[in-house]
Amino acid sequence: MRIDVLTIFPEMVEGFASASLLGKGRRNGLLDVRVHDLRSVAADPHRSVDDAPFGGGAGMVLMAEPIFATVEAVDPPRPLLALGPGGRRFDQAMARELAATGGFSLLCGRYEGIDHRVHANLVDGEVSIGDYVLAGGEVAAMVILEAVGRLVPGVMGNVNSAEDESFSDGLLEYPQYTRPASLRGLAVPEVLLSGDHGRIARWRRAQSLVRTAGDRPDLWQARGGLLPGEERLLAEFGLAVPGAAAHPGR
Ligand code: JCQ
């Protein structure tokens, strides 16, 4: 998979893409991440990439020409997606969609925005990572690189596929513990030390249900609440979710 990133802060994105999971995927030849410096194609002696907005106003606008010139020079994979708060909200489903393509490109805006001619004539879509304003698109691009990169087969081994299934079924993860079994008087739940793998799996499922219902009512509602048999599963561990009416076990 090839992912191109167009930015005026290439060292920031390059450093991220070289480290950790993405760097390993790159070295293994599974990920072809190419970071392009918009400044390197700037024609003037000052290598300008931004200018004041026509019509006046505060701040600076990213110029169109360096972006057009970079796209012409490197022929980046499509779709070319601009990061910005006005775009389609990035989520795990979009990460899966992008991971299933041969590649795509990310355009990082800065300052007060990008010359609109880029949006109207060059970019294929806009993507937002959430409802807040960043100083630029680089952090958003890195979020997408990591979320998509880890889904590319081989990049994380095979440990993530089952784990991601559990997110795609709309539930939060169950709580995790590691050694020691007792720490500062705080014990690990007894079931996890029991060796009863069936009971452990049921406990984890029950924990995921309770956590999702309690912490993420939006996910819980989208899932449709409890499914048949799950009330009984919770009862095995003395648990219940808010709003689920207790009823006699006969
Ligand atoms: C991305 N959520 C917020 C900042 C202008 C394209 O124009 C601009 C882009 C940015 C960077 O992106 C974000 C963002 N997802 O702020 C200013």
GROMACS .gro file of C-alpha atoms and ligand atoms in nm:
model
  267
    1MET     CA    1   0.000   0.000   0.000
    2ARG     CA    2   0.127   0.343  -0.096
    3ILE     CA    3   0.037   0.651   0.109
    4ASP     CA    4   0.168   0.993   0.008
    5VAL     CA    5   0.160   1.288   0.247
    6LEU     CA    6   0.190   1.647   0.123
    7THR     CA    7   0.300   1.885   0.396
    8ILE     CA    8   0.508   2.189   0.483
    9PHE     CA    9   0.639   1.998   0.789
   10PRO     CA   10   0.783   1.685   0.627
   11GLU     CA   11   1.026   1.612   0.912
   12MET     CA   12   0.733   1.580   1.155
   13VAL     CA   13   0.550   1.323   0.942
   14GLU     CA   14   0.869   1.148   0.827
   15GLY     CA   15   0.981   1.098   1.188
   16PHE     CA   16   0.647   0.947   1.277
   17ALA     CA   17   0.634   0.722   0.971
   18SER     CA   18   0.986   0.592   1.041
   19ALA     CA   19   0.911   0.493   1.399
   20SER     CA   20   0.734   0.199   1.556
   21LEU     CA   21   0.482  -0.009   1.366
   22LEU     CA   22   0.475   0.208   1.054
   23GLY     CA   23   0.853   0.217   1.027
   24LYS     CA   24   0.868  -0.161   1.051
   25GLY     CA   25   0.595  -0.200   0.789
   26ARG     CA   26   0.793   0.033   0.567
   27ARG     CA   27   1.119  -0.154   0.610
   28ASN     CA   28   0.937  -0.484   0.538
   29GLY     CA   29   0.813  -0.339   0.210
   30LEU     CA   30   0.446  -0.364   0.318
   31LEU     CA   31   0.395   0.010   0.341
   32ASP     CA   32   0.524   0.266   0.093
   33VAL     CA   33   0.482   0.596   0.279
   34ARG     CA   34   0.615   0.895   0.083
   35VAL     CA   35   0.634   1.234   0.249
   36HIS     CA   36   0.658   1.535   0.019
   37ASP     CA   37   0.769   1.882   0.122
   38LEU     CA   38   0.544   2.140  -0.045
   39ARG     CA   39   0.826   2.391  -0.005
   40SER     CA   40   1.064   2.194  -0.225
   41VAL     CA   41   0.865   2.286  -0.540
   42ALA     CA   42   0.816   2.653  -0.447
   43ALA     CA   43   0.945   2.861  -0.736
   44ASP     CA   44   1.044   3.187  -0.568
   45PRO     CA   45   1.376   3.248  -0.387
   46HIS     CA   46   1.198   3.261  -0.050
   47ARG     CA   47   1.025   2.930  -0.123
   48SER     CA   48   0.692   3.074  -0.017
   49VAL     CA   49   0.404   2.836   0.043
   50ASP     CA   50   0.158   3.076   0.204
   51ASP     CA   51   0.019   3.423   0.139
   52ALA     CA   52  -0.234   3.670   0.277
   53PRO     CA   53  -0.602   3.605   0.197
   54PHE     CA   54  -0.766   3.798  -0.087
   55GLY     CA   55  -1.035   4.017   0.066
   56GLY     CA   56  -0.835   4.069   0.381
   57GLY     CA   57  -0.848   3.906   0.719
   58ALA     CA   58  -0.614   3.750   0.968
   59GLY     CA   59  -0.359   3.481   0.901
   60MET     CA   60  -0.221   3.317   0.593
   61VAL     CA   61  -0.357   3.083   0.327
   62LEU     CA   62  -0.166   2.790   0.182
   63MET     CA   63  -0.095   2.874  -0.183
   64ALA     CA   64  -0.237   2.661  -0.463
   65GLU     CA   65   0.066   2.651  -0.693
   66PRO     CA   66   0.304   2.448  -0.470
   67ILE     CA   67   0.026   2.193  -0.419
   68PHE     CA   68  -0.055   2.162  -0.792
   69ALA     CA   69   0.317   2.143  -0.872
   70THR     CA   70   0.379   1.869  -0.613
   71VAL     CA   71   0.087   1.660  -0.742
   72GLU     CA   72   0.215   1.696  -1.099
   73ALA     CA   73   0.569   1.605  -0.996
   74VAL     CA   74   0.495   1.299  -0.782
   75ASP     CA   75   0.164   1.169  -0.926
   76PRO     CA   76   0.038   1.061  -0.583
   77PRO     CA   77  -0.214   0.778  -0.546
   78ARG     CA   78  -0.582   0.876  -0.550
   79PRO     CA   79  -0.799   0.963  -0.372
   80LEU     CA   80  -0.619   1.278  -0.260
   81LEU     CA   81  -0.776   1.363   0.076
   82ALA     CA   82  -0.736   1.699   0.248
   83LEU     CA   83  -0.742   1.703   0.628
   84GLY     CA   84  -0.973   1.955   0.782
   85PRO     CA   85  -1.257   1.997   1.031
   86GLY     CA   86  -1.516   2.023   0.752
   87GLY     CA   87  -1.454   1.675   0.614
   88ARG     CA   88  -1.613   1.333   0.652
   89ARG     CA   89  -1.549   1.208   1.004
   90PHE     CA   90  -1.272   0.949   1.015
   91ASP     CA   91  -1.363   0.630   1.200
   92GLN     CA   92  -1.267   0.262   1.207
   93ALA     CA   93  -1.499   0.190   0.913
   94MET     CA   94  -1.316   0.449   0.700
   95ALA     CA   95  -0.983   0.309   0.816
   96ARG     CA   96  -1.095  -0.032   0.685
   97GLU     CA   97  -1.214   0.120   0.357
   98LEU     CA   98  -0.881   0.294   0.303
   99ALA     CA   99  -0.683  -0.015   0.406
  100ALA     CA  100  -0.867  -0.210   0.136
  101THR     CA  101  -0.741   0.025  -0.139
  102GLY     CA  102  -0.405   0.019  -0.314
  103GLY     CA  103  -0.325   0.360  -0.170
  104PHE     CA  104  -0.431   0.718  -0.119
  105SER     CA  105  -0.280   1.058  -0.042
  106LEU     CA  106  -0.316   1.310   0.238
  107LEU     CA  107  -0.287   1.687   0.201
  108CYS     CA  108  -0.205   1.873   0.521
  109GLY     CA  109  -0.337   2.227   0.541
  110ARG     CA  110  -0.196   2.494   0.770
  111TYR     CA  111  -0.269   2.850   0.857
  112GLU     CA  112  -0.625   2.964   0.788
  113GLY     CA  113  -0.683   2.711   0.515
  114ILE     CA  114  -0.590   2.617   0.160
  115ASP     CA  115  -0.657   2.822  -0.155
  116HIS     CA  116  -1.004   2.702  -0.251
  117ARG     CA  117  -0.897   2.624  -0.609
  118VAL     CA  118  -0.715   2.323  -0.465
  119HIS     CA  119  -1.034   2.193  -0.302
  120ALA     CA  120  -1.241   2.263  -0.615
  121ASN     CA  121  -1.001   2.127  -0.879
  122LEU     CA  122  -0.743   1.892  -0.729
  123VAL     CA  123  -0.862   1.730  -0.407
  124ASP     CA  124  -1.101   1.432  -0.412
  125GLY     CA  125  -1.243   1.472  -0.061
  126GLU     CA  126  -1.191   1.611   0.287
  127VAL     CA  127  -1.147   1.409   0.604
  128SER     CA  128  -1.184   1.524   0.966
  129ILE     CA  129  -1.054   1.337   1.268
  130GLY     CA  130  -1.294   1.515   1.503
  131ASP     CA  131  -1.467   1.834   1.603
  132TYR     CA  132  -1.177   2.046   1.720
  133VAL     CA  133  -0.938   2.281   1.544
  134LEU     CA  134  -0.575   2.187   1.494
  135ALA     CA  135  -0.302   2.424   1.383
  136GLY     CA  136  -0.252   2.205   1.078
  137GLY     CA  137  -0.337   1.874   0.920
  138GLU     CA  138  -0.016   1.691   1.011
  139VAL     CA  139  -0.139   1.535   1.336
  140ALA     CA  140  -0.461   1.432   1.163
  141ALA     CA  141  -0.259   1.274   0.880
  142MET     CA  142  -0.053   1.080   1.134
  143VAL     CA  143  -0.370   0.951   1.301
  144ILE     CA  144  -0.490   0.819   0.965
  145LEU     CA  145  -0.148   0.674   0.878
  146GLU     CA  146  -0.142   0.475   1.201
  147ALA     CA  147  -0.506   0.361   1.199
  148VAL     CA  148  -0.486   0.248   0.834
  149GLY     CA  149  -0.126   0.124   0.841
  150ARG     CA  150  -0.192  -0.121   1.123
  151LEU     CA  151  -0.474  -0.278   0.919
  152VAL     CA  152  -0.249  -0.357   0.622
  153PRO     CA  153  -0.196  -0.735   0.625
  154GLY     CA  154   0.137  -0.825   0.785
  155VAL     CA  155   0.206  -0.487   0.943
  156MET     CA  156   0.097  -0.594   1.290
  157GLY     CA  157   0.131  -0.968   1.247
  158ASN     CA  158  -0.207  -1.130   1.291
  159VAL     CA  159  -0.284  -1.016   1.647
  160ASN     CA  160  -0.506  -0.727   1.545
  161SER     CA  161  -0.761  -0.898   1.324
  162ALA     CA  162  -0.958  -1.070   1.601
  163GLU     CA  163  -0.920  -0.766   1.824
  164ASP     CA  164  -1.054  -0.536   1.552
  165GLU     CA  165  -1.346  -0.773   1.502
  166SER     CA  166  -1.444  -0.696   1.857
  167PHE     CA  167  -1.440  -0.323   1.788
  168SER     CA  168  -1.639  -0.370   1.469
  169ASP     CA  169  -1.902  -0.559   1.669
  170GLY     CA  170  -1.956  -0.224   1.841
  171LEU     CA  171  -1.821  -0.301   2.188
  172LEU     CA  172  -1.536  -0.162   2.394
  173GLU     CA  173  -1.254  -0.389   2.504
  174TYR     CA  174  -1.272  -0.575   2.835
  175PRO     CA  175  -1.028  -0.472   3.111
  176GLN     CA  176  -0.677  -0.617   3.097
  177TYR     CA  177  -0.440  -0.705   3.381
  178THR     CA  178  -0.083  -0.827   3.406
  179ARG     CA  179   0.146  -0.943   3.688
  180PRO     CA  180   0.157  -0.919   3.979
  181ALA     CA  181  -0.177  -1.077   4.072
  182SER     CA  182  -0.190  -0.853   4.378
  183LEU     CA  183  -0.053  -0.499   4.380
  184ARG     CA  184  -0.082  -0.250   4.667
  185GLY     CA  185  -0.370  -0.454   4.798
  186LEU     CA  186  -0.543  -0.447   4.457
  187ALA     CA  187  -0.628  -0.795   4.331
  188VAL     CA  188  -0.675  -0.914   3.973
  189PRO     CA  189  -1.026  -1.057   3.923
  190GLU     CA  190  -1.021  -1.419   4.039
  191VAL     CA  191  -1.175  -1.551   3.717
  192LEU     CA  192  -0.864  -1.451   3.518
  193LEU     CA  193  -0.648  -1.676   3.738
  194SER     CA  194  -0.891  -1.968   3.726
  195GLY     CA  195  -0.764  -2.135   3.409
  196ASP     CA  196  -1.128  -2.183   3.304
  197HIS     CA  197  -1.102  -2.042   2.952
  198GLY     CA  198  -1.473  -2.066   2.878
  199ARG     CA  199  -1.559  -1.872   3.192
  200ILE     CA  200  -1.284  -1.618   3.120
  201ALA     CA  201  -1.425  -1.558   2.771
  202ARG     CA  202  -1.776  -1.513   2.913
  203TRP     CA  203  -1.649  -1.274   3.184
  204ARG     CA  204  -1.466  -1.066   2.923
  205ARG     CA  205  -1.775  -1.049   2.704
  206ALA     CA  206  -1.982  -0.943   3.005
  207GLN     CA  207  -1.727  -0.674   3.094
  208SER     CA  208  -1.732  -0.542   2.736
  209LEU     CA  209  -2.110  -0.517   2.749
  210VAL     CA  210  -2.119  -0.337   3.085
  211ARG     CA  211  -1.841  -0.098   2.987
  212THR     CA  212  -1.998  -0.011   2.653
  213ALA     CA  213  -2.343   0.044   2.805
  214GLY     CA  214  -2.196   0.261   3.082
  215ASP     CA  215  -1.927   0.458   2.902
  216ARG     CA  216  -2.045   0.479   2.541
  217PRO     CA  217  -2.423   0.513   2.523
  218ASP     CA  218  -2.383   0.613   2.157
  219LEU     CA  219  -2.219   0.280   2.069
  220TRP     CA  220  -2.461   0.094   2.292
  221GLN     CA  221  -2.764   0.244   2.120
  222ALA     CA  222  -2.616   0.182   1.775
  223ARG     CA  223  -2.571  -0.183   1.872
  224GLY     CA  224  -2.931  -0.206   1.983
  225GLY     CA  225  -2.859  -0.280   2.350
  226LEU     CA  226  -2.855  -0.633   2.485
  227LEU     CA  227  -2.896  -0.925   2.245
  228PRO     CA  228  -3.074  -1.251   2.330
  229GLY     CA  229  -2.886  -1.447   2.595
  230GLU     CA  230  -2.672  -1.159   2.712
  231GLU     CA  231  -2.882  -1.073   3.017
  232ARG     CA  232  -2.820  -1.428   3.135
  233LEU     CA  233  -2.448  -1.393   3.059
  234LEU     CA  234  -2.432  -1.079   3.277
  235ALA     CA  235  -2.625  -1.251   3.554
  236GLU     CA  236  -2.361  -1.526   3.570
  237PHE     CA  237  -2.124  -1.260   3.705
  238GLY     CA  238  -2.379  -1.064   3.909
  239LEU     CA  239  -2.379  -0.784   3.649
  240ALA     CA  240  -2.647  -0.582   3.473
  241VAL     CA  241  -2.656  -0.288   3.234
  242PRO     CA  242  -2.850   0.032   3.305
  243GLY     CA  243  -3.201   0.018   3.164
  244ALA     CA  244  -3.211  -0.359   3.138
  245ALA     CA  245  -3.503  -0.469   3.351
  246ALA     CA  246  -3.418  -0.750   3.586
  247HIS     CA  247  -3.660  -1.036   3.549
  248PRO     CA  248  -3.716  -1.365   3.727
  249GLY     CA  249  -3.500  -1.648   3.599
  250ARG     CA  250  -3.796  -1.880   3.514
  251JCQ     C1  251  -0.877   1.780   1.106
  251JCQ     N1  252  -1.025   1.775   1.264
  251JCQ     C2  253  -0.968   1.896   1.270
  251JCQ     C3  254  -0.640   2.344   1.010
  251JCQ     C4  255  -0.716   2.466   0.822
  251JCQ     C5  256  -0.771   2.253   0.534
  251JCQ     O1  257  -0.771   2.362   0.618
  251JCQ     C6  258  -0.727   2.351   0.747
  251JCQ     C7  259  -0.692   2.229   0.806
  251JCQ     C8  260  -0.648   2.226   0.937
  251JCQ     C9  261  -0.607   2.100   0.999
  251JCQ     O2  262  -0.707   2.005   1.026
  251JCQ    C10  263  -0.786   2.018   1.138
  251JCQ    C11  264  -0.873   1.903   1.169
  251JCQ     N2  265  -0.970   1.708   1.168
  251JCQ     O3  266  -0.786   2.119   1.206
  251JCQ    C12  267  -0.674   2.463   0.952
   0.00000   0.00000   0.00000
